[in-house]
Amino acid sequence: MTGAADGDAQGASGEGTSSESASGEGTSSESTSGEGASDKADAPLASGWVRIGERSWWSSWAGYSAVFVVTMIVYFGAQAGRFFDGLVPFPSNLLLGAVLIAALMWVATAARNAIYPQPWVNLDTDQLRAGTRRTVALADVDRALVPLDPALRSDVLVLRLTAKEARVEIILRDRRGPRLDGTSTRVLAEALRRTGVAMPTSSNDPTGRFGRYNFPGHVGLDDAIALVEHPPAPGAPLPASW
């Protein structure tokens, strides 16, 4: 009887040791996971020129579906085709009208891309580059705003940064969700902290108390950083200053 009791006690003790060991492994795993997250958060920022997002040729049309664009070309092409009634027979006049509208859209897109080229940031030199040539100091960037038209499309959120010599436009969110990857988000947020972005003021409102009414669409530094780090979901309210 005594032997059996001793055996049971040893078995229970063994199970307890095994349980403690498993618990220890779980704690070690959680600790490793926490350290990994901390290391990622504390990782050094990228050096050199970092591309902020990826601005393609058709980025200006973000938020518009292909069906909408084709429908617009067909509709306005039919209207423009009336100008060719006496020159070519039907339906060639409609085709010419559609080609004319498509060409106008191409020119408008090219002009917009020239005004708002691909943005790059270099935190080593505290510089912002618009496209391939226009480079300005981050301290010279003094305005941030959410353009009214894209903001009215609930699935697109755009942040525009301007300086006297350059301006860039960053798509923060579209219908698929946030557009910036982790590196772009961290670099852009840090770059904003080094800028002179502030709500604009006027002679009649030197404190900027009514800036949201006098300068609709503009956001302050804290709001701009918040938009970059945590783009609000479609339909969610934008910063109060907007």
PDB file of C-alpha atoms in Angstrom:
ATOM      1  CA  MET A   1       0.000   0.000   0.000  1.00  0.00           C
ATOM      2  CA  THR A   2       2.783   2.396   0.929  1.00  0.00           C
ATOM      3  CA  GLY A   3       4.581   1.672  -2.356  1.00  0.00           C
ATOM      4  CA  ALA A   4       1.442   2.392  -4.342  1.00  0.00           C
ATOM      5  CA  ALA A   5       0.939   5.683  -2.526  1.00  0.00           C
ATOM      6  CA  ASP A   6       4.558   6.651  -3.135  1.00  0.00           C
ATOM      7  CA  GLY A   7       4.153   5.807  -6.827  1.00  0.00           C
ATOM      8  CA  ASP A   8       1.029   7.951  -7.104  1.00  0.00           C
ATOM      9  CA  ALA A   9       2.774  10.851  -5.381  1.00  0.00           C
ATOM     10  CA  GLN A  10       5.742  10.589  -7.705  1.00  0.00           C
ATOM     11  CA  GLY A  11       3.428  10.477 -10.745  1.00  0.00           C
ATOM     12  CA  ALA A  12       1.558  13.557  -9.556  1.00  0.00           C
ATOM     13  CA  SER A  13       4.847  15.291  -8.924  1.00  0.00           C
ATOM     14  CA  GLY A  14       6.023  14.359 -12.428  1.00  0.00           C
ATOM     15  CA  GLU A  15       2.823  15.724 -13.957  1.00  0.00           C
ATOM     16  CA  GLY A  16       3.235  18.933 -11.999  1.00  0.00           C
ATOM     17  CA  THR A  17       6.792  19.287 -13.239  1.00  0.00           C
ATOM     18  CA  SER A  18       5.636  18.655 -16.798  1.00  0.00           C
ATOM     19  CA  SER A  19       2.882  21.268 -16.406  1.00  0.00           C
ATOM     20  CA  GLU A  20       5.351  23.796 -15.036  1.00  0.00           C
ATOM     21  CA  SER A  21       7.686  23.041 -17.927  1.00  0.00           C
ATOM     22  CA  ALA A  22       4.885  23.577 -20.461  1.00  0.00           C
ATOM     23  CA  SER A  23       3.937  26.791 -18.703  1.00  0.00           C
ATOM     24  CA  GLY A  24       7.537  27.891 -18.844  1.00  0.00           C
ATOM     25  CA  GLU A  25       7.671  27.182 -22.565  1.00  0.00           C
ATOM     26  CA  GLY A  26       4.510  29.225 -23.078  1.00  0.00           C
ATOM     27  CA  THR A  27       5.962  32.111 -21.109  1.00  0.00           C
ATOM     28  CA  SER A  28       9.165  31.899 -23.137  1.00  0.00           C
ATOM     29  CA  SER A  29       7.162  31.910 -26.369  1.00  0.00           C
ATOM     30  CA  GLU A  30       5.145  34.945 -25.281  1.00  0.00           C
ATOM     31  CA  SER A  31       8.325  36.704 -24.207  1.00  0.00           C
ATOM     32  CA  THR A  32       9.943  36.016 -27.577  1.00  0.00           C
ATOM     33  CA  SER A  33       6.850  37.313 -29.381  1.00  0.00           C
ATOM     34  CA  GLY A  34       6.823  40.472 -27.290  1.00  0.00           C
ATOM     35  CA  GLU A  35      10.503  41.051 -27.926  1.00  0.00           C
ATOM     36  CA  GLY A  36       9.939  40.605 -31.661  1.00  0.00           C
ATOM     37  CA  ALA A  37       7.176  43.228 -31.677  1.00  0.00           C
ATOM     38  CA  SER A  38       9.322  45.582 -29.616  1.00  0.00           C
ATOM     39  CA  ASP A  39      12.309  45.102 -31.901  1.00  0.00           C
ATOM     40  CA  LYS A  40      10.134  45.881 -34.919  1.00  0.00           C
ATOM     41  CA  ALA A  41       8.795  49.038 -33.308  1.00  0.00           C
ATOM     42  CA  ASP A  42      12.288  50.142 -32.273  1.00  0.00           C
ATOM     43  CA  ALA A  43      13.916  49.238 -35.603  1.00  0.00           C
ATOM     44  CA  PRO A  44      15.921  52.108 -37.108  1.00  0.00           C
ATOM     45  CA  LEU A  45      14.241  54.162 -39.793  1.00  0.00           C
ATOM     46  CA  ALA A  46      15.224  53.527 -43.385  1.00  0.00           C
ATOM     47  CA  SER A  47      18.156  55.591 -44.618  1.00  0.00           C
ATOM     48  CA  GLY A  48      18.658  57.255 -47.970  1.00  0.00           C
ATOM     49  CA  TRP A  49      15.843  58.111 -50.351  1.00  0.00           C
ATOM     50  CA  VAL A  50      12.653  56.218 -49.522  1.00  0.00           C
ATOM     51  CA  ARG A  51       9.736  56.138 -51.933  1.00  0.00           C
ATOM     52  CA  ILE A  52       6.502  57.040 -50.158  1.00  0.00           C
ATOM     53  CA  GLY A  53       3.827  54.770 -51.540  1.00  0.00           C
ATOM     54  CA  GLU A  54       3.700  53.890 -55.201  1.00  0.00           C
ATOM     55  CA  ARG A  55       2.186  56.475 -57.504  1.00  0.00           C
ATOM     56  CA  SER A  56       1.247  54.922 -60.831  1.00  0.00           C
ATOM     57  CA  TRP A  57       0.123  56.689 -63.992  1.00  0.00           C
ATOM     58  CA  TRP A  58      -3.565  56.265 -63.084  1.00  0.00           C
ATOM     59  CA  SER A  59      -3.268  57.165 -59.379  1.00  0.00           C
ATOM     60  CA  SER A  60      -5.199  60.369 -60.021  1.00  0.00           C
ATOM     61  CA  TRP A  61      -8.228  58.219 -60.756  1.00  0.00           C
ATOM     62  CA  ALA A  62      -8.033  56.255 -57.523  1.00  0.00           C
ATOM     63  CA  GLY A  63     -11.516  55.565 -56.230  1.00  0.00           C
ATOM     64  CA  TYR A  64     -13.088  55.492 -59.687  1.00  0.00           C
ATOM     65  CA  SER A  65     -13.881  52.066 -61.069  1.00  0.00           C
ATOM     66  CA  ALA A  66     -12.947  51.043 -64.599  1.00  0.00           C
ATOM     67  CA  VAL A  67     -16.652  50.746 -65.409  1.00  0.00           C
ATOM     68  CA  PHE A  68     -17.190  54.380 -64.393  1.00  0.00           C
ATOM     69  CA  VAL A  69     -14.285  55.608 -66.540  1.00  0.00           C
ATOM     70  CA  VAL A  70     -15.430  53.622 -69.595  1.00  0.00           C
ATOM     71  CA  THR A  71     -19.019  54.793 -69.118  1.00  0.00           C
ATOM     72  CA  MET A  72     -17.849  58.408 -68.915  1.00  0.00           C
ATOM     73  CA  ILE A  73     -15.816  58.055 -72.112  1.00  0.00           C
ATOM     74  CA  VAL A  74     -18.766  56.488 -73.944  1.00  0.00           C
ATOM     75  CA  TYR A  75     -21.288  59.068 -72.721  1.00  0.00           C
ATOM     76  CA  PHE A  76     -19.227  62.180 -73.332  1.00  0.00           C
ATOM     77  CA  GLY A  77     -17.828  60.602 -76.482  1.00  0.00           C
ATOM     78  CA  ALA A  78     -21.378  60.349 -77.851  1.00  0.00           C
ATOM     79  CA  GLN A  79     -21.940  64.023 -77.037  1.00  0.00           C
ATOM     80  CA  ALA A  80     -18.654  65.067 -78.651  1.00  0.00           C
ATOM     81  CA  GLY A  81     -19.414  62.877 -81.665  1.00  0.00           C
ATOM     82  CA  ARG A  82     -22.115  65.315 -82.737  1.00  0.00           C
ATOM     83  CA  PHE A  83     -19.391  67.769 -83.769  1.00  0.00           C
ATOM     84  CA  PHE A  84     -18.290  65.246 -86.433  1.00  0.00           C
ATOM     85  CA  ASP A  85     -21.758  64.593 -87.919  1.00  0.00           C
ATOM     86  CA  GLY A  86     -21.014  66.437 -91.145  1.00  0.00           C
ATOM     87  CA  LEU A  87     -17.494  65.059 -91.474  1.00  0.00           C
ATOM     88  CA  VAL A  88     -17.855  61.296 -91.088  1.00  0.00           C
ATOM     89  CA  PRO A  89     -20.861  58.951 -91.217  1.00  0.00           C
ATOM     90  CA  PHE A  90     -22.424  57.249 -88.215  1.00  0.00           C
ATOM     91  CA  PRO A  91     -21.036  55.491 -86.141  1.00  0.00           C
ATOM     92  CA  SER A  92     -17.557  56.785 -87.011  1.00  0.00           C
ATOM     93  CA  ASN A  93     -18.504  60.153 -85.532  1.00  0.00           C
ATOM     94  CA  LEU A  94     -19.158  58.484 -82.146  1.00  0.00           C
ATOM     95  CA  LEU A  95     -15.798  56.740 -82.314  1.00  0.00           C
ATOM     96  CA  LEU A  96     -14.037  60.033 -83.013  1.00  0.00           C
ATOM     97  CA  GLY A  97     -15.886  61.600 -80.077  1.00  0.00           C
ATOM     98  CA  ALA A  98     -14.769  58.808 -77.734  1.00  0.00           C
ATOM     99  CA  VAL A  99     -11.173  59.162 -78.949  1.00  0.00           C
ATOM    100  CA  LEU A 100     -11.323  62.914 -78.319  1.00  0.00           C
ATOM    101  CA  ILE A 101     -12.601  62.448 -74.748  1.00  0.00           C
ATOM    102  CA  ALA A 102      -9.995  59.762 -74.039  1.00  0.00           C
ATOM    103  CA  ALA A 103      -7.258  62.084 -75.342  1.00  0.00           C
ATOM    104  CA  LEU A 104      -8.471  64.915 -73.099  1.00  0.00           C
ATOM    105  CA  MET A 105      -8.463  62.576 -70.099  1.00  0.00           C
ATOM    106  CA  TRP A 106      -4.930  61.492 -70.957  1.00  0.00           C
ATOM    107  CA  VAL A 107      -3.741  65.112 -71.125  1.00  0.00           C
ATOM    108  CA  ALA A 108      -5.470  65.945 -67.822  1.00  0.00           C
ATOM    109  CA  THR A 109      -3.899  62.907 -66.152  1.00  0.00           C
ATOM    110  CA  ALA A 110      -0.436  63.762 -67.469  1.00  0.00           C
ATOM    111  CA  ALA A 111      -0.771  67.345 -66.221  1.00  0.00           C
ATOM    112  CA  ARG A 112      -1.891  66.203 -62.776  1.00  0.00           C
ATOM    113  CA  ASN A 113       0.971  63.717 -62.529  1.00  0.00           C
ATOM    114  CA  ALA A 114       3.399  66.497 -63.419  1.00  0.00           C
ATOM    115  CA  ILE A 115       1.958  68.696 -60.663  1.00  0.00           C
ATOM    116  CA  TYR A 116       1.877  65.898 -58.070  1.00  0.00           C
ATOM    117  CA  PRO A 117       4.720  63.490 -58.910  1.00  0.00           C
ATOM    118  CA  GLN A 118       6.006  60.503 -56.946  1.00  0.00           C
ATOM    119  CA  PRO A 119       7.143  61.642 -53.455  1.00  0.00           C
ATOM    120  CA  TRP A 120      10.443  60.579 -51.892  1.00  0.00           C
ATOM    121  CA  VAL A 121      11.841  61.327 -48.418  1.00  0.00           C
ATOM    122  CA  ASN A 122      15.414  61.308 -47.132  1.00  0.00           C
ATOM    123  CA  LEU A 123      15.568  61.476 -43.334  1.00  0.00           C
ATOM    124  CA  ASP A 124      19.375  61.560 -43.381  1.00  0.00           C
ATOM    125  CA  THR A 125      19.346  64.964 -45.068  1.00  0.00           C
ATOM    126  CA  ASP A 126      15.832  66.063 -43.985  1.00  0.00           C
ATOM    127  CA  GLN A 127      14.659  66.488 -47.565  1.00  0.00           C
ATOM    128  CA  LEU A 128      11.512  65.857 -49.607  1.00  0.00           C
ATOM    129  CA  ARG A 129      11.753  65.182 -53.328  1.00  0.00           C
ATOM    130  CA  ALA A 130       8.878  65.580 -55.744  1.00  0.00           C
ATOM    131  CA  GLY A 131       9.514  63.324 -58.694  1.00  0.00           C
ATOM    132  CA  THR A 132      13.126  63.221 -59.845  1.00  0.00           C
ATOM    133  CA  ARG A 133      14.251  66.850 -59.699  1.00  0.00           C
ATOM    134  CA  ARG A 134      12.412  69.124 -57.265  1.00  0.00           C
ATOM    135  CA  THR A 135      13.994  68.751 -53.822  1.00  0.00           C
ATOM    136  CA  VAL A 136      13.134  70.858 -50.784  1.00  0.00           C
ATOM    137  CA  ALA A 137      14.038  70.822 -47.107  1.00  0.00           C
ATOM    138  CA  LEU A 138      11.438  69.217 -44.869  1.00  0.00           C
ATOM    139  CA  ALA A 139      11.380  72.414 -42.808  1.00  0.00           C
ATOM    140  CA  ASP A 140      10.072  74.263 -45.894  1.00  0.00           C
ATOM    141  CA  VAL A 141       6.956  72.066 -46.096  1.00  0.00           C
ATOM    142  CA  ASP A 142       4.365  74.214 -44.347  1.00  0.00           C
ATOM    143  CA  ARG A 143       0.935  73.059 -45.502  1.00  0.00           C
ATOM    144  CA  ALA A 144      -0.950  69.751 -45.279  1.00  0.00           C
ATOM    145  CA  LEU A 145      -4.453  69.307 -46.566  1.00  0.00           C
ATOM    146  CA  VAL A 146      -7.027  66.733 -47.533  1.00  0.00           C
ATOM    147  CA  PRO A 147      -8.264  67.637 -51.048  1.00  0.00           C
ATOM    148  CA  LEU A 148     -12.006  68.128 -51.088  1.00  0.00           C
ATOM    149  CA  ASP A 149     -12.841  66.035 -54.150  1.00  0.00           C
ATOM    150  CA  PRO A 150     -11.053  62.813 -53.129  1.00  0.00           C
ATOM    151  CA  ALA A 151     -12.285  63.226 -49.538  1.00  0.00           C
ATOM    152  CA  LEU A 152     -15.872  63.216 -50.759  1.00  0.00           C
ATOM    153  CA  ARG A 153     -15.287  59.779 -52.254  1.00  0.00           C
ATOM    154  CA  SER A 154     -15.697  57.740 -49.092  1.00  0.00           C
ATOM    155  CA  ASP A 155     -13.241  55.023 -50.110  1.00  0.00           C
ATOM    156  CA  VAL A 156     -10.293  57.327 -50.917  1.00  0.00           C
ATOM    157  CA  LEU A 157      -8.214  59.430 -48.531  1.00  0.00           C
ATOM    158  CA  VAL A 158      -5.479  61.677 -49.913  1.00  0.00           C
ATOM    159  CA  LEU A 159      -2.962  63.850 -48.051  1.00  0.00           C
ATOM    160  CA  ARG A 160      -1.327  66.710 -49.925  1.00  0.00           C
ATOM    161  CA  LEU A 161       1.886  68.368 -48.713  1.00  0.00           C
ATOM    162  CA  THR A 162       3.016  71.669 -50.162  1.00  0.00           C
ATOM    163  CA  ALA A 163       6.013  73.971 -50.070  1.00  0.00           C
ATOM    164  CA  LYS A 164       6.845  76.978 -52.221  1.00  0.00           C
ATOM    165  CA  GLU A 165       9.028  74.964 -54.592  1.00  0.00           C
ATOM    166  CA  ALA A 166       7.228  71.604 -54.627  1.00  0.00           C
ATOM    167  CA  ARG A 167       4.069  69.733 -53.789  1.00  0.00           C
ATOM    168  CA  VAL A 168       3.237  66.051 -53.452  1.00  0.00           C
ATOM    169  CA  GLU A 169       0.105  64.001 -53.001  1.00  0.00           C
ATOM    170  CA  ILE A 170      -0.038  60.723 -51.075  1.00  0.00           C
ATOM    171  CA  ILE A 171      -2.935  58.276 -51.267  1.00  0.00           C
ATOM    172  CA  LEU A 172      -3.345  57.005 -47.725  1.00  0.00           C
ATOM    173  CA  ARG A 173      -6.343  54.758 -48.315  1.00  0.00           C
ATOM    174  CA  ASP A 174      -8.480  53.469 -51.172  1.00  0.00           C
ATOM    175  CA  ARG A 175     -11.285  50.934 -51.449  1.00  0.00           C
ATOM    176  CA  ARG A 176      -8.817  48.097 -50.711  1.00  0.00           C
ATOM    177  CA  GLY A 177      -7.628  49.654 -47.445  1.00  0.00           C
ATOM    178  CA  PRO A 178      -4.431  51.518 -46.410  1.00  0.00           C
ATOM    179  CA  ARG A 179      -2.067  52.104 -49.326  1.00  0.00           C
ATOM    180  CA  LEU A 180       1.236  52.740 -47.507  1.00  0.00           C
ATOM    181  CA  ASP A 181       3.435  49.894 -46.313  1.00  0.00           C
ATOM    182  CA  GLY A 182       5.035  49.903 -42.858  1.00  0.00           C
ATOM    183  CA  THR A 183       8.292  51.509 -43.999  1.00  0.00           C
ATOM    184  CA  SER A 184       6.570  54.317 -45.907  1.00  0.00           C
ATOM    185  CA  THR A 185       4.235  54.982 -42.990  1.00  0.00           C
ATOM    186  CA  ARG A 186       7.026  55.280 -40.416  1.00  0.00           C
ATOM    187  CA  VAL A 187       9.267  57.392 -42.662  1.00  0.00           C
ATOM    188  CA  LEU A 188       6.447  59.741 -43.690  1.00  0.00           C
ATOM    189  CA  ALA A 189       5.256  60.188 -40.098  1.00  0.00           C
ATOM    190  CA  GLU A 190       8.793  61.042 -38.959  1.00  0.00           C
ATOM    191  CA  ALA A 191       9.269  63.358 -41.933  1.00  0.00           C
ATOM    192  CA  LEU A 192       6.093  65.233 -40.983  1.00  0.00           C
ATOM    193  CA  ARG A 193       7.441  65.761 -37.463  1.00  0.00           C
ATOM    194  CA  ARG A 194      10.417  67.556 -39.032  1.00  0.00           C
ATOM    195  CA  THR A 195       8.310  69.865 -41.217  1.00  0.00           C
ATOM    196  CA  GLY A 196       6.815  73.253 -40.490  1.00  0.00           C
ATOM    197  CA  VAL A 197       3.244  72.077 -41.158  1.00  0.00           C
ATOM    198  CA  ALA A 198       0.664  74.163 -39.305  1.00  0.00           C
ATOM    199  CA  MET A 199      -2.860  75.426 -39.796  1.00  0.00           C
ATOM    200  CA  PRO A 200      -2.751  78.604 -41.902  1.00  0.00           C
ATOM    201  CA  THR A 201      -3.823  81.904 -40.399  1.00  0.00           C
ATOM    202  CA  SER A 202      -5.087  85.206 -41.776  1.00  0.00           C
ATOM    203  CA  SER A 203      -4.897  88.833 -40.709  1.00  0.00           C
ATOM    204  CA  ASN A 204      -8.487  88.621 -39.521  1.00  0.00           C
ATOM    205  CA  ASP A 205      -7.816  85.414 -37.589  1.00  0.00           C
ATOM    206  CA  PRO A 206      -4.179  85.502 -36.411  1.00  0.00           C
ATOM    207  CA  THR A 207      -4.697  82.668 -33.903  1.00  0.00           C
ATOM    208  CA  GLY A 208      -6.175  80.303 -36.497  1.00  0.00           C
ATOM    209  CA  ARG A 209      -9.266  79.683 -34.391  1.00  0.00           C
ATOM    210  CA  PHE A 210     -11.479  79.681 -37.486  1.00  0.00           C
ATOM    211  CA  GLY A 211      -8.903  78.093 -39.763  1.00  0.00           C
ATOM    212  CA  ARG A 212     -11.164  75.178 -40.626  1.00  0.00           C
ATOM    213  CA  TYR A 213     -13.668  77.631 -42.098  1.00  0.00           C
ATOM    214  CA  ASN A 214     -11.208  80.041 -43.697  1.00  0.00           C
ATOM    215  CA  PHE A 215      -9.006  77.281 -45.118  1.00  0.00           C
ATOM    216  CA  PRO A 216     -11.213  74.212 -45.678  1.00  0.00           C
ATOM    217  CA  GLY A 217      -9.367  70.949 -46.127  1.00  0.00           C
ATOM    218  CA  HIS A 218      -6.214  72.030 -44.271  1.00  0.00           C
ATOM    219  CA  VAL A 219      -5.007  70.009 -41.285  1.00  0.00           C
ATOM    220  CA  GLY A 220      -2.493  70.721 -38.553  1.00  0.00           C
ATOM    221  CA  LEU A 221       0.663  68.762 -37.830  1.00  0.00           C
ATOM    222  CA  ASP A 222      -0.819  66.390 -35.238  1.00  0.00           C
ATOM    223  CA  ASP A 223      -3.819  65.616 -37.443  1.00  0.00           C
ATOM    224  CA  ALA A 224      -1.581  64.998 -40.466  1.00  0.00           C
ATOM    225  CA  ILE A 225       0.559  62.526 -38.515  1.00  0.00           C
ATOM    226  CA  ALA A 226      -2.545  60.782 -37.181  1.00  0.00           C
ATOM    227  CA  LEU A 227      -3.935  60.413 -40.700  1.00  0.00           C
ATOM    228  CA  VAL A 228      -0.692  58.821 -41.882  1.00  0.00           C
ATOM    229  CA  GLU A 229      -0.261  56.437 -38.959  1.00  0.00           C
ATOM    230  CA  HIS A 230      -3.923  55.473 -38.622  1.00  0.00           C
ATOM    231  CA  PRO A 231      -5.965  56.273 -41.754  1.00  0.00           C
ATOM    232  CA  PRO A 232      -9.645  56.379 -40.703  1.00  0.00           C
ATOM    233  CA  ALA A 233     -11.899  53.747 -42.211  1.00  0.00           C
ATOM    234  CA  PRO A 234     -14.294  54.724 -45.019  1.00  0.00           C
ATOM    235  CA  GLY A 235     -17.122  56.742 -43.541  1.00  0.00           C
ATOM    236  CA  ALA A 236     -15.274  57.516 -40.309  1.00  0.00           C
ATOM    237  CA  PRO A 237     -14.966  61.201 -39.352  1.00  0.00           C
ATOM    238  CA  LEU A 238     -11.880  63.070 -40.447  1.00  0.00           C
ATOM    239  CA  PRO A 239      -9.888  65.388 -38.138  1.00  0.00           C
ATOM    240  CA  ALA A 240     -11.870  68.261 -36.652  1.00  0.00           C
ATOM    241  CA  SER A 241      -9.651  70.794 -38.413  1.00  0.00           C
ATOM    242  CA  TRP A 242     -10.828  69.397 -41.747  1.00  0.00           C
TER     243      TRP A 242
END
